[in-house]
mmCIF file of C-alpha atoms and ligand atoms in Angstrom:
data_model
loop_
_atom_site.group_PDB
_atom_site.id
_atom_site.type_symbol
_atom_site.label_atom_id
_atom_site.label_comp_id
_atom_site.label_asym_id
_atom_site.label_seq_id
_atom_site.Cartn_x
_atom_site.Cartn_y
_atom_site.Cartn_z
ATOM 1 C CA UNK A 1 -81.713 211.980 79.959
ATOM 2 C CA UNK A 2 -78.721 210.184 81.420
ATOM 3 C CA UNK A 3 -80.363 208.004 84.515
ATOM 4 C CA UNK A 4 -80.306 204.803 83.020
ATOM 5 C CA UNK A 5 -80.343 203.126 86.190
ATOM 6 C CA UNK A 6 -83.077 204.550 88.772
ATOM 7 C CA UNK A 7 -82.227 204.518 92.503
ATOM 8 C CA UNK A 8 -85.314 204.822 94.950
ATOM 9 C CA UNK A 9 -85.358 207.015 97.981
ATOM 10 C CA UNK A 10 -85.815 204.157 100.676
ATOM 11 C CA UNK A 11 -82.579 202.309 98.785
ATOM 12 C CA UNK A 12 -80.273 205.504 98.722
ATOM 13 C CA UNK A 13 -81.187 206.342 102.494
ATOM 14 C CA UNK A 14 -80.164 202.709 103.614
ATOM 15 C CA UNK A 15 -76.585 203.494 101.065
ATOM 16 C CA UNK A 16 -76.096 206.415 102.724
ATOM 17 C CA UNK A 17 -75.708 205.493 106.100
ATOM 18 C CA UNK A 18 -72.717 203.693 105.700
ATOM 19 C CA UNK A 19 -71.300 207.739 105.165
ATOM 20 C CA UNK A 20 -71.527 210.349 107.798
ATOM 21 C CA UNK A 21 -73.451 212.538 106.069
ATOM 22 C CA UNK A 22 -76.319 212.992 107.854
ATOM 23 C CA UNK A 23 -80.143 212.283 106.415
ATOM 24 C CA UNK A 24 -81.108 212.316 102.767
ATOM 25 C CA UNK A 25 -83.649 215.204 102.301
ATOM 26 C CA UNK A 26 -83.647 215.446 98.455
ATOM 27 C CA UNK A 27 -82.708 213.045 95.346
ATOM 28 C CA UNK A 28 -82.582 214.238 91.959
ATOM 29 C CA UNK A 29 -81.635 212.952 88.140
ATOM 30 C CA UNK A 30 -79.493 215.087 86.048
ATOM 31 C CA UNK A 31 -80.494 214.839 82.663
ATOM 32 C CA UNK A 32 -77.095 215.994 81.319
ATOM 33 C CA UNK A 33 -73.932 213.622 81.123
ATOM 34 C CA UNK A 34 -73.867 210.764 78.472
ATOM 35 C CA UNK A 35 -72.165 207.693 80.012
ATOM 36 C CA UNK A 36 -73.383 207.720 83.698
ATOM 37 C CA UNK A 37 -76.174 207.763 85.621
ATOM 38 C CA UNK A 38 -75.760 210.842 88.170
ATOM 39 C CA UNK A 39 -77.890 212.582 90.350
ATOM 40 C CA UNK A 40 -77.792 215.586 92.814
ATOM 41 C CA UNK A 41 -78.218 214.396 96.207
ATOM 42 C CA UNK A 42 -78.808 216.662 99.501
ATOM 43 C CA UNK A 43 -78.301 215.676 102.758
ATOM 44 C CA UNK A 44 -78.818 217.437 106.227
ATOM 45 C CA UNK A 45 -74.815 217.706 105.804
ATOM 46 C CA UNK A 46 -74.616 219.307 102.344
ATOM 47 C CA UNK A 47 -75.018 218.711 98.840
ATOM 48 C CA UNK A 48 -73.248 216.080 96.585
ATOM 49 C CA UNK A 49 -73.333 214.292 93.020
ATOM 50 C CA UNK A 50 -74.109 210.764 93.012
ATOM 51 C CA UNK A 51 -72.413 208.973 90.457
ATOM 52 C CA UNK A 52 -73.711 205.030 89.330
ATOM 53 C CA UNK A 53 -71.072 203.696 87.032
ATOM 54 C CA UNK A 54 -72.828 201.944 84.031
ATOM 55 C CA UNK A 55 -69.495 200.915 82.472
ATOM 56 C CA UNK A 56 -66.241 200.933 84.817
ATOM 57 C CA UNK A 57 -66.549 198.173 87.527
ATOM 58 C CA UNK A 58 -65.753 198.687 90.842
ATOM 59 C CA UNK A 59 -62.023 197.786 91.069
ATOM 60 C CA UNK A 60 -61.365 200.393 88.168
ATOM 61 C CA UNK A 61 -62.222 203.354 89.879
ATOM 62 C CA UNK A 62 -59.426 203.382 92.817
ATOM 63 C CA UNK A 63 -56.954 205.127 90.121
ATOM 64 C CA UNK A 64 -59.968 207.754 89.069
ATOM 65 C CA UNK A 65 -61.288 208.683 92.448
ATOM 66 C CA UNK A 66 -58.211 208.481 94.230
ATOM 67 C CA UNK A 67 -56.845 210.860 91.992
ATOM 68 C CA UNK A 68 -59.486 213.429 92.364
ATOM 69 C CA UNK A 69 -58.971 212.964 95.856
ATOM 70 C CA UNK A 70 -55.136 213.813 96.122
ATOM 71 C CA UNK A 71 -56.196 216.974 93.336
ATOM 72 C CA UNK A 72 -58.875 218.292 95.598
ATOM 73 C CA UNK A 73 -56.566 218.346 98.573
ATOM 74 C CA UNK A 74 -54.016 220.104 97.137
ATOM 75 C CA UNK A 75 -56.154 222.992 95.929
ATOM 76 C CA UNK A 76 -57.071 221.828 92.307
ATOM 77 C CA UNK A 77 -60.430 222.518 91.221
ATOM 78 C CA UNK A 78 -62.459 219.555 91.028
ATOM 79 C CA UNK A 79 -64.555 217.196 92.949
ATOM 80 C CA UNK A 80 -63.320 215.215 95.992
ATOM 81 C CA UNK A 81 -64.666 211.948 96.703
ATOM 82 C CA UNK A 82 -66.569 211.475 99.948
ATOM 83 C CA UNK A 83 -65.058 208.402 101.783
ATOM 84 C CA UNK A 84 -67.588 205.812 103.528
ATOM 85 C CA UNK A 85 -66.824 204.430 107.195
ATOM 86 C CA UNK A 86 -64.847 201.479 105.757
ATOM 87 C CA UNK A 87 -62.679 204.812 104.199
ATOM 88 C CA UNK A 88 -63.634 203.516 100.204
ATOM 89 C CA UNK A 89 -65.209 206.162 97.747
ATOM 90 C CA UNK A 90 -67.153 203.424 96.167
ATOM 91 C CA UNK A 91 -69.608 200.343 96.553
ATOM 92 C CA UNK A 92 -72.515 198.978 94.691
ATOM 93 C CA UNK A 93 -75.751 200.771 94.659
ATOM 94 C CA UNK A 94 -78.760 199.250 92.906
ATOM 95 C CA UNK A 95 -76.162 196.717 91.468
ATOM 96 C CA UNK A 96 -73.740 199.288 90.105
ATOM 97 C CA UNK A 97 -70.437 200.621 91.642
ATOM 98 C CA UNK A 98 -71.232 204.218 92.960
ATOM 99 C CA UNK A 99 -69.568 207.166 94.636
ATOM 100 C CA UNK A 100 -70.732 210.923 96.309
ATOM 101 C CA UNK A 101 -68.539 213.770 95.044
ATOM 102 C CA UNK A 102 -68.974 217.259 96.443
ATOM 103 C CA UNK A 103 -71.321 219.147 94.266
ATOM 104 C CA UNK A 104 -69.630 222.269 92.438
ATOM 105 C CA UNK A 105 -71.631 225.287 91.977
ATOM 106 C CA UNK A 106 -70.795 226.311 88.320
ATOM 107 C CA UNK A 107 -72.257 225.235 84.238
ATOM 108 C CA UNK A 108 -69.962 223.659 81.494
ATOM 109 C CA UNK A 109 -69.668 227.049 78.892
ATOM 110 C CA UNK A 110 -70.195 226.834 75.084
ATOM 111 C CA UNK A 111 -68.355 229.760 73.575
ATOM 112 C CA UNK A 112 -65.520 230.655 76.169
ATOM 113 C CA UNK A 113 -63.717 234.478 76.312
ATOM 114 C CA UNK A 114 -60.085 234.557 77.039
ATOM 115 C CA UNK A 115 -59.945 235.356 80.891
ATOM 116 C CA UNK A 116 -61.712 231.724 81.351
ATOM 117 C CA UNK A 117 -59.277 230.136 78.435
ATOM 118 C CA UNK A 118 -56.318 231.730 80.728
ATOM 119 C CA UNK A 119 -57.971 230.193 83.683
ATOM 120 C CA UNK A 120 -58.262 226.580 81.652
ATOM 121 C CA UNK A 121 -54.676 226.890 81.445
ATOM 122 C CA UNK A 122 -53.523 228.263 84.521
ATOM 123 C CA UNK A 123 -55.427 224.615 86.198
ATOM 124 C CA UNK A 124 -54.055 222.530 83.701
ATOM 125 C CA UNK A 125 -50.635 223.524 84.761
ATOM 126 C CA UNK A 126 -51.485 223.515 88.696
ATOM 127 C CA UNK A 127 -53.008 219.878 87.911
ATOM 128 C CA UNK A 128 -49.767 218.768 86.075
ATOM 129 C CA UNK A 129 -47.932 220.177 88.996
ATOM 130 C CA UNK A 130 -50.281 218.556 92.113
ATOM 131 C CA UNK A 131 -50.380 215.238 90.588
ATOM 132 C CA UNK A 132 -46.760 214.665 90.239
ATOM 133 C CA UNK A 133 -47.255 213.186 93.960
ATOM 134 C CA UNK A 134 -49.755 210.702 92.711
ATOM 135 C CA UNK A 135 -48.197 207.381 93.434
ATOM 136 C CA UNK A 136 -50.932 205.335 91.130
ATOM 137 C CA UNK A 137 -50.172 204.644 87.204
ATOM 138 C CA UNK A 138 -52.217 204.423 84.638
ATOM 139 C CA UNK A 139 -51.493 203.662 80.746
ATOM 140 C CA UNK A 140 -53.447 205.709 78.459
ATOM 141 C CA UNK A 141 -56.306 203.545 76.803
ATOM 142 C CA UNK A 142 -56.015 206.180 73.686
ATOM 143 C CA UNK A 143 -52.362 206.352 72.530
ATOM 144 C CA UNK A 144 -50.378 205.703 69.333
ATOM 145 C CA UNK A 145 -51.016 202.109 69.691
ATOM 146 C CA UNK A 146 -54.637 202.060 69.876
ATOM 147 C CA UNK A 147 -55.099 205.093 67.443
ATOM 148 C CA UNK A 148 -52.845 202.689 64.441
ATOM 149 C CA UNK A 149 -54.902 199.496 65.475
ATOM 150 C CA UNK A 150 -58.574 201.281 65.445
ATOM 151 C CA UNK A 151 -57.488 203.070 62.125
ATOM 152 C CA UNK A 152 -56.249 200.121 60.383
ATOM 153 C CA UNK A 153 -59.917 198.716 61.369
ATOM 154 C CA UNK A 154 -61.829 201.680 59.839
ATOM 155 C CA UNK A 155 -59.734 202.030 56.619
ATOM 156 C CA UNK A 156 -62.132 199.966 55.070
ATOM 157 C CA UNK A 157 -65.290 202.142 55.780
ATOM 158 C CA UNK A 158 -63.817 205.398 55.150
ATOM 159 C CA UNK A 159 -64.022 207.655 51.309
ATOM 160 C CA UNK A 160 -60.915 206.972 49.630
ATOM 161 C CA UNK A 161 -59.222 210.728 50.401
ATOM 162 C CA UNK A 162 -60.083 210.318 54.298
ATOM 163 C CA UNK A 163 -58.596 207.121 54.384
ATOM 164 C CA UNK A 164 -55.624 208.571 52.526
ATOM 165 C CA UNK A 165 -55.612 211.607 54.901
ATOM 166 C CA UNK A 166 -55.906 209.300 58.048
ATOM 167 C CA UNK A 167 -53.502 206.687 56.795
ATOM 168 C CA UNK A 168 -50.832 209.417 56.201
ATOM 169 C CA UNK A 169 -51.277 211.048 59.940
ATOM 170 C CA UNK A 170 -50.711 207.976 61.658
ATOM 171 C CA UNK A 171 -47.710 207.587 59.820
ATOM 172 C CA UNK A 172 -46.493 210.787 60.604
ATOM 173 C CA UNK A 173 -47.172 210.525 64.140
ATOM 174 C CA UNK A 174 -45.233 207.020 64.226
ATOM 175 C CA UNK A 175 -42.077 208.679 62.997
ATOM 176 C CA UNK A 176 -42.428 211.345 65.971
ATOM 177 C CA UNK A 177 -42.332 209.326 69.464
ATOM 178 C CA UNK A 178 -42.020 212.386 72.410
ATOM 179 C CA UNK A 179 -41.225 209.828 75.398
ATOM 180 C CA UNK A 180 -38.343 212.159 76.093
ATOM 181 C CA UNK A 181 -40.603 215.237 76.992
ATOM 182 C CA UNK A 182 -42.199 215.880 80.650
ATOM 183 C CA UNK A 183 -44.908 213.450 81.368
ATOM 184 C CA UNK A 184 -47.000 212.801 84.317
ATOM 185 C CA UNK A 185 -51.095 212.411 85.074
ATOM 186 C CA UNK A 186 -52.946 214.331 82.042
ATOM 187 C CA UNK A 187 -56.817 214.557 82.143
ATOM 188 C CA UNK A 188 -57.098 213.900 78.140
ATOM 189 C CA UNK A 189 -60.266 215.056 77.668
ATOM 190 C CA UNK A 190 -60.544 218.905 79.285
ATOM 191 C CA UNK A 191 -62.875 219.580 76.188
ATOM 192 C CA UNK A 192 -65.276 222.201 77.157
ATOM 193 C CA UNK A 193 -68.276 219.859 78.664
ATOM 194 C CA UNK A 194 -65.774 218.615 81.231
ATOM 195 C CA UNK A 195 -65.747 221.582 83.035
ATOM 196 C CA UNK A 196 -67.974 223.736 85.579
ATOM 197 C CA UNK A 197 -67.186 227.500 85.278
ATOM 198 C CA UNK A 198 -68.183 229.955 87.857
ATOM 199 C CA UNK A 199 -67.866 233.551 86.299
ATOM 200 C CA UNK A 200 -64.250 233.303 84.626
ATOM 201 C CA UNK A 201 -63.240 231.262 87.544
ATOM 202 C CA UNK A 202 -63.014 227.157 87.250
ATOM 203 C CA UNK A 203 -65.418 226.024 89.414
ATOM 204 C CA UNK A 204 -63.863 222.574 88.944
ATOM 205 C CA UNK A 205 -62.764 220.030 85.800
ATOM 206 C CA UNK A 206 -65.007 216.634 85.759
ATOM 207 C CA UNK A 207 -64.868 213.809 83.844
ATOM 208 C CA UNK A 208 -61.833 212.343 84.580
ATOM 209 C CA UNK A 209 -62.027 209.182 83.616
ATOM 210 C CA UNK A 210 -59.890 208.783 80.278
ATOM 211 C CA UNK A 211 -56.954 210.222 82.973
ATOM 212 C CA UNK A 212 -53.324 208.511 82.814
ATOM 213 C CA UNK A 213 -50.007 208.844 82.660
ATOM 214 C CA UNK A 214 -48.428 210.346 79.355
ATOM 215 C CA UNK A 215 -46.786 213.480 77.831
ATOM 216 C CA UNK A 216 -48.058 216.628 79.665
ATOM 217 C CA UNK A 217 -47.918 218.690 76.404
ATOM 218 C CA UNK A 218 -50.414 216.465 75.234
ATOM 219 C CA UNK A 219 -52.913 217.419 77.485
ATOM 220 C CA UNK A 220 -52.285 221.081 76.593
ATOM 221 C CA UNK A 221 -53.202 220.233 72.959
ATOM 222 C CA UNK A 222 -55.767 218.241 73.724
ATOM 223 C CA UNK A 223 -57.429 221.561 75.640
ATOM 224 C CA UNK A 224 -56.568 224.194 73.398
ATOM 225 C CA UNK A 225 -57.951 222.257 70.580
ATOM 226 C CA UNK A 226 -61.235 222.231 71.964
ATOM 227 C CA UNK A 227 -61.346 225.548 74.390
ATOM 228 C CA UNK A 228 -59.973 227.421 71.493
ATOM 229 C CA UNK A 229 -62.013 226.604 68.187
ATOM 230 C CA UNK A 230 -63.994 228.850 66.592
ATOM 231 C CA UNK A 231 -66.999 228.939 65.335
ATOM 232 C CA UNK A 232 -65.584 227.806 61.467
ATOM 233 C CA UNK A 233 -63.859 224.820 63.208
ATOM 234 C CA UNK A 234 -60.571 226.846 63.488
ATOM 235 C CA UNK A 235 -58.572 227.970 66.227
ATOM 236 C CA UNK A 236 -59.469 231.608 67.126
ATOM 237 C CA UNK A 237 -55.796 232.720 67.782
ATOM 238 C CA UNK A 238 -56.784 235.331 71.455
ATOM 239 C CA UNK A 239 -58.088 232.224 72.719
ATOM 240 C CA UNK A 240 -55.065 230.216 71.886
ATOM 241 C CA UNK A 241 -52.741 232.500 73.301
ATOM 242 C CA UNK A 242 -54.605 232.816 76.678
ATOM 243 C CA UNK A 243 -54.336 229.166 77.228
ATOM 244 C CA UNK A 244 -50.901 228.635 76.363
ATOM 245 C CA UNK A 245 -50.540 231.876 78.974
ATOM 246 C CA UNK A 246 -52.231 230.337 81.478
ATOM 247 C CA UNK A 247 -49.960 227.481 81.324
ATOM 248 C CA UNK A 248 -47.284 228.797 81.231
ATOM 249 C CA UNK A 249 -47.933 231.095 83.797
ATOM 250 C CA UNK A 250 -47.404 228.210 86.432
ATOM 251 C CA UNK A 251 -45.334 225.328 84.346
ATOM 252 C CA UNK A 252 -43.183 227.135 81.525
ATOM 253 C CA UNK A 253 -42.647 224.957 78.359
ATOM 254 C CA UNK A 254 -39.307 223.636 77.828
ATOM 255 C CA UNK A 255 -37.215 224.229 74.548
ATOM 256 C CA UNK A 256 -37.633 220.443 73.655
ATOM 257 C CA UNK A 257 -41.460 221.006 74.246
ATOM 258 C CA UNK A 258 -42.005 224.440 72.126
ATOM 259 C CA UNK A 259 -40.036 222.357 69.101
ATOM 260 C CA UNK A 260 -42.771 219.157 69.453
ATOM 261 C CA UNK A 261 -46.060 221.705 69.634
ATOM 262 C CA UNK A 262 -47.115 221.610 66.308
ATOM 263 C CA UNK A 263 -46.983 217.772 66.085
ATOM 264 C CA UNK A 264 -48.735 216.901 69.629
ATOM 265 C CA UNK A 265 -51.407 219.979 68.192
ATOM 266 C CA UNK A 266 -51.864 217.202 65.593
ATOM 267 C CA UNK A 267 -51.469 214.078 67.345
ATOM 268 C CA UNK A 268 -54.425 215.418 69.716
ATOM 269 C CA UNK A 269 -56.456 215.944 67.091
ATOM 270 C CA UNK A 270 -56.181 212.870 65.720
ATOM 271 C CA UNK A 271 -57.341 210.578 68.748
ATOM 272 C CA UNK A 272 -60.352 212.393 68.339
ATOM 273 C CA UNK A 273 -60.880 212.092 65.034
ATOM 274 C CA UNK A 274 -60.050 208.409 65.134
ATOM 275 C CA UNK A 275 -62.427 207.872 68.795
ATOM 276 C CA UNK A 276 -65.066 210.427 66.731
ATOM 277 C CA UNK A 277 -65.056 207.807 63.252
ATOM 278 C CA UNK A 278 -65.335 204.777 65.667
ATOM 279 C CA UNK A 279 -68.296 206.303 67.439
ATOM 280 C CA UNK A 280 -69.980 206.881 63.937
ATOM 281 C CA UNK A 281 -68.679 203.440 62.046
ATOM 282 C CA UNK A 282 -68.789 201.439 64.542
ATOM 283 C CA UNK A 283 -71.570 202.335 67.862
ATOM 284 C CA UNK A 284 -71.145 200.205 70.740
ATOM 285 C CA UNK A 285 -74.585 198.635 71.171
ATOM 286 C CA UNK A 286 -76.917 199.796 74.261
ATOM 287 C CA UNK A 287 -74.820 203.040 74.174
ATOM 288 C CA UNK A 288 -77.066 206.654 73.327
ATOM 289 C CA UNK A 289 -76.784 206.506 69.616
ATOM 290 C CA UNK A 290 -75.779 210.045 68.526
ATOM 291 C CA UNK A 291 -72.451 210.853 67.898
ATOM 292 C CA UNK A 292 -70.254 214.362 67.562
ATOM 293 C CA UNK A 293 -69.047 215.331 63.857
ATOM 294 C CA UNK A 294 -65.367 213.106 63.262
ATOM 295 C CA UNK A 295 -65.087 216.121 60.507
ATOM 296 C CA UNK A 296 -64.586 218.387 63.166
ATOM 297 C CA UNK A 297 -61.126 217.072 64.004
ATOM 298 C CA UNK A 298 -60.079 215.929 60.474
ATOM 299 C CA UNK A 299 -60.378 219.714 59.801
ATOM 300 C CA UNK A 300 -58.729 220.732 62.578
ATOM 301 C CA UNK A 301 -55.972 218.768 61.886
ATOM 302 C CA UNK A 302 -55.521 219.363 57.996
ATOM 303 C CA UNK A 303 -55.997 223.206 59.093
ATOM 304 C CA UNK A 304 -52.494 222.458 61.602
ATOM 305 C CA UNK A 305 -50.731 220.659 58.838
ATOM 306 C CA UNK A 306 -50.289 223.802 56.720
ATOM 307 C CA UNK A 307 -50.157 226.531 59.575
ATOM 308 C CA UNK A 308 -47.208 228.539 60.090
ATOM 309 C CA UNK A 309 -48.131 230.202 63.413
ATOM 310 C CA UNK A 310 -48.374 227.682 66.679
ATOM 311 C CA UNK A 311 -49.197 230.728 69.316
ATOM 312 C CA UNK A 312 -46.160 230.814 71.061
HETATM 313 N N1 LIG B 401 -69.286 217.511 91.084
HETATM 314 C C1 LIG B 401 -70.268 218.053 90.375
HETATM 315 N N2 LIG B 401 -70.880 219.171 90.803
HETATM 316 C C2 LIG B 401 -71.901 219.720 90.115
HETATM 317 N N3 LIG B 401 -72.396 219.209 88.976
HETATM 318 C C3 LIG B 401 -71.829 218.086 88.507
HETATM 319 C C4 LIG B 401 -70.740 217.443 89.159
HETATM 320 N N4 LIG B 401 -70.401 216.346 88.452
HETATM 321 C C5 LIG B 401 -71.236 216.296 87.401
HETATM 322 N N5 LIG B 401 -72.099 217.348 87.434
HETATM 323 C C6 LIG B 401 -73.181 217.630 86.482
HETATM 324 O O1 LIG B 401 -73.590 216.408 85.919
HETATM 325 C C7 LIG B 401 -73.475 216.466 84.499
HETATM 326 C C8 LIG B 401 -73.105 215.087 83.984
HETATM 327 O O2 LIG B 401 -71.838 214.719 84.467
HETATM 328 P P1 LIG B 401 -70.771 214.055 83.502
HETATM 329 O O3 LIG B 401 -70.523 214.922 82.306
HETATM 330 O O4 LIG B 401 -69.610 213.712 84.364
HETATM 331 O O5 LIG B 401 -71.587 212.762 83.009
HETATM 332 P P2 LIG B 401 -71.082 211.323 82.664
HETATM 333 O O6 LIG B 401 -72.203 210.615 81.980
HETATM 334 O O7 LIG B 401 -70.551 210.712 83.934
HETATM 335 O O8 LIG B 401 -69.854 211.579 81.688
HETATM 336 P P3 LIG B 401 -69.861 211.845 80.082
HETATM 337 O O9 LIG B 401 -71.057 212.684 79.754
HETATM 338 O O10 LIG B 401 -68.578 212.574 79.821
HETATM 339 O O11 LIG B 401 -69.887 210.503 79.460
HETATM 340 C C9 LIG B 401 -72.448 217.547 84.221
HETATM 341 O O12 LIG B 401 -72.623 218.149 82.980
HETATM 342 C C10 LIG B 401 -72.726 218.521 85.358
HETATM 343 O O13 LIG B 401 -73.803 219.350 84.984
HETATM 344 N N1 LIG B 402 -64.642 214.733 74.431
HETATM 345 C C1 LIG B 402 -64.861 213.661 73.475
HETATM 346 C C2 LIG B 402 -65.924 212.692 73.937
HETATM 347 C C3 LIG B 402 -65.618 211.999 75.243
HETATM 348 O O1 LIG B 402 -64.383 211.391 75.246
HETATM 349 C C4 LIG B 402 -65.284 214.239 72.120
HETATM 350 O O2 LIG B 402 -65.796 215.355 72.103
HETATM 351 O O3 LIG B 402 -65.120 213.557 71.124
#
């Protein structure tokens, strides 16, 4: 159950006159969600998600929700930020920084088909394209740098042939920099619980707050490797194909970006693998204490080292 902190009726009604949203009628926790607190909230305007940030402080979240922002106005499926009268899209509630979204009709899907793998695509590219306007920066918090460092720390902990296998990845990823290639605001985590579908139509991403500025392929491997896996941990080549479809269907890969695939297929498999063996090694205390299988993405990316076929 992910309300960790608990806002009362009488306190959210006094919050939410600073919007123009009319009356609260109904508050509600959502049990699912891991890092936040977040409920459903409906007004006499509508219906929103309440978000209560339990680790990003307030001045953080400008790049986050301003982004979502400038995506939901031009047409990208995901939540906008409501603004309050003083025209911010957060202040503290109950002590933490907090923000009203509009509330998506739509669920997170476990075992996608290939019309909604196109469709993952298709927004990835219309995201790439929208946010090319953002003015904000971010650096990502989960490149090469941070990958070598955290690796170098786990060594230590990890069986022999892991550490071996690990040791040798970030190596190979060091010889292959791709700061020449298209970059611009990626999500870096469109894994499968980050978005609401409606049908085979997105009903919107979430969860955008590992986004930043980096290679745009990147983001496309990042998706695929999770969208696409099968149930054996591999990639199910249909739904592969769709994605990269999708994509391409609005933002065509360039020549320079077809040649660096296969590497950025393994270079996003490794950040979770490396963020995956932290989580199990090494839990940050107070945080929910289960963790998803690191194994997953060693798999996944021993499984790209020896393939032949990238799905172009
Ligand atoms: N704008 C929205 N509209 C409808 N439902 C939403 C919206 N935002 C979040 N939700 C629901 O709330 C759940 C939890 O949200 P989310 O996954 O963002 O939680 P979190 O704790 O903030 O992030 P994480 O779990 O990635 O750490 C989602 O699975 C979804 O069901
Ligand atoms: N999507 C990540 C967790 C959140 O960053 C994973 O599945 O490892």
């Amino acid at each position: 159950m992910s309300v960790y902190t608990s806002v009362s009726t009488a306190e959210l009604a006094q919050w939410l006159q600073r919007y123009a949203l009319g009356e609260l009628v109904e508050l509600k926790g959502i049990a699912a969600g891991v890092t936040n607190t977040n409920y459903f909230v409906t007004t006499t305007h509508g219906r929103y998600v309440l978000t209560l940030f339990e680790v990003l402080q307030l001045d953080e979240l400008p790049y986050f929700l301003e982004l979502k922002s400038h995506l939901a106005r031009h047409g990208v499926a995901c939540p906008a930020p409501i603004a309050d009268h003083n025209d911010q899209f957060a202040s503290l509630l109950a002590g933490k920084p907090a923000c009203l979204v509009s509330c998506l009709d739509g669920h997170d899907v476990a075992e996608p088909n290939a019309a909604q793998c196109y469709a993952i695509g298709e927004m990835l590219a219309q995201m790439h394209k929208a946010s090319s306007t953002f003015p904000r920066r971010m650096r990502n918090p989960r490149g090469p740098e941070w990958w070598s460092r955290t690796a170098a720390s786990l060594y230590p902990q990890l069986p022999a042939a892991d550490a071996a296998s690990l040791r040798s990845e970030v190596a190979f990823q060091d010889s292959h920099r791709f700061d020449f290639l298209p970059q611009g605001v990626i999500h870096a985590d469109l894994f499968k619980d980050n978005v609401l579908m409606d049908g085979d139509k997105i009903a919107g991403f979430i969860d955008f707050y590992y986004a930043c500025n980096d290679v745009l392929l990147y983001d496309l491997a990042i998706a695929l490797n999770d969208w696409a896996r099968d149930a054996q941990g591999d990639i199910d080549a249909e739904l592969a194909r769709a994605i990269i479809a999708g994509y391409q269907s609005i933002r065509p890969l360039t020549a320079e970006e077809r040649k660096a695939w296969p590497v950025m297929l393994r270079a996003a498999a490794l950040r979770f693998w490396v963020s995956r063996l932290l989580d199990f090694y090494r839990p940050a205390s107070g945080e929910m204490t289960y963790t998803k299988d690191p194994g997953v993405f060693q798999r996944l990316l021993e499984a790209h080292r020896t393939r032949q076929d990238f799905w172009l």
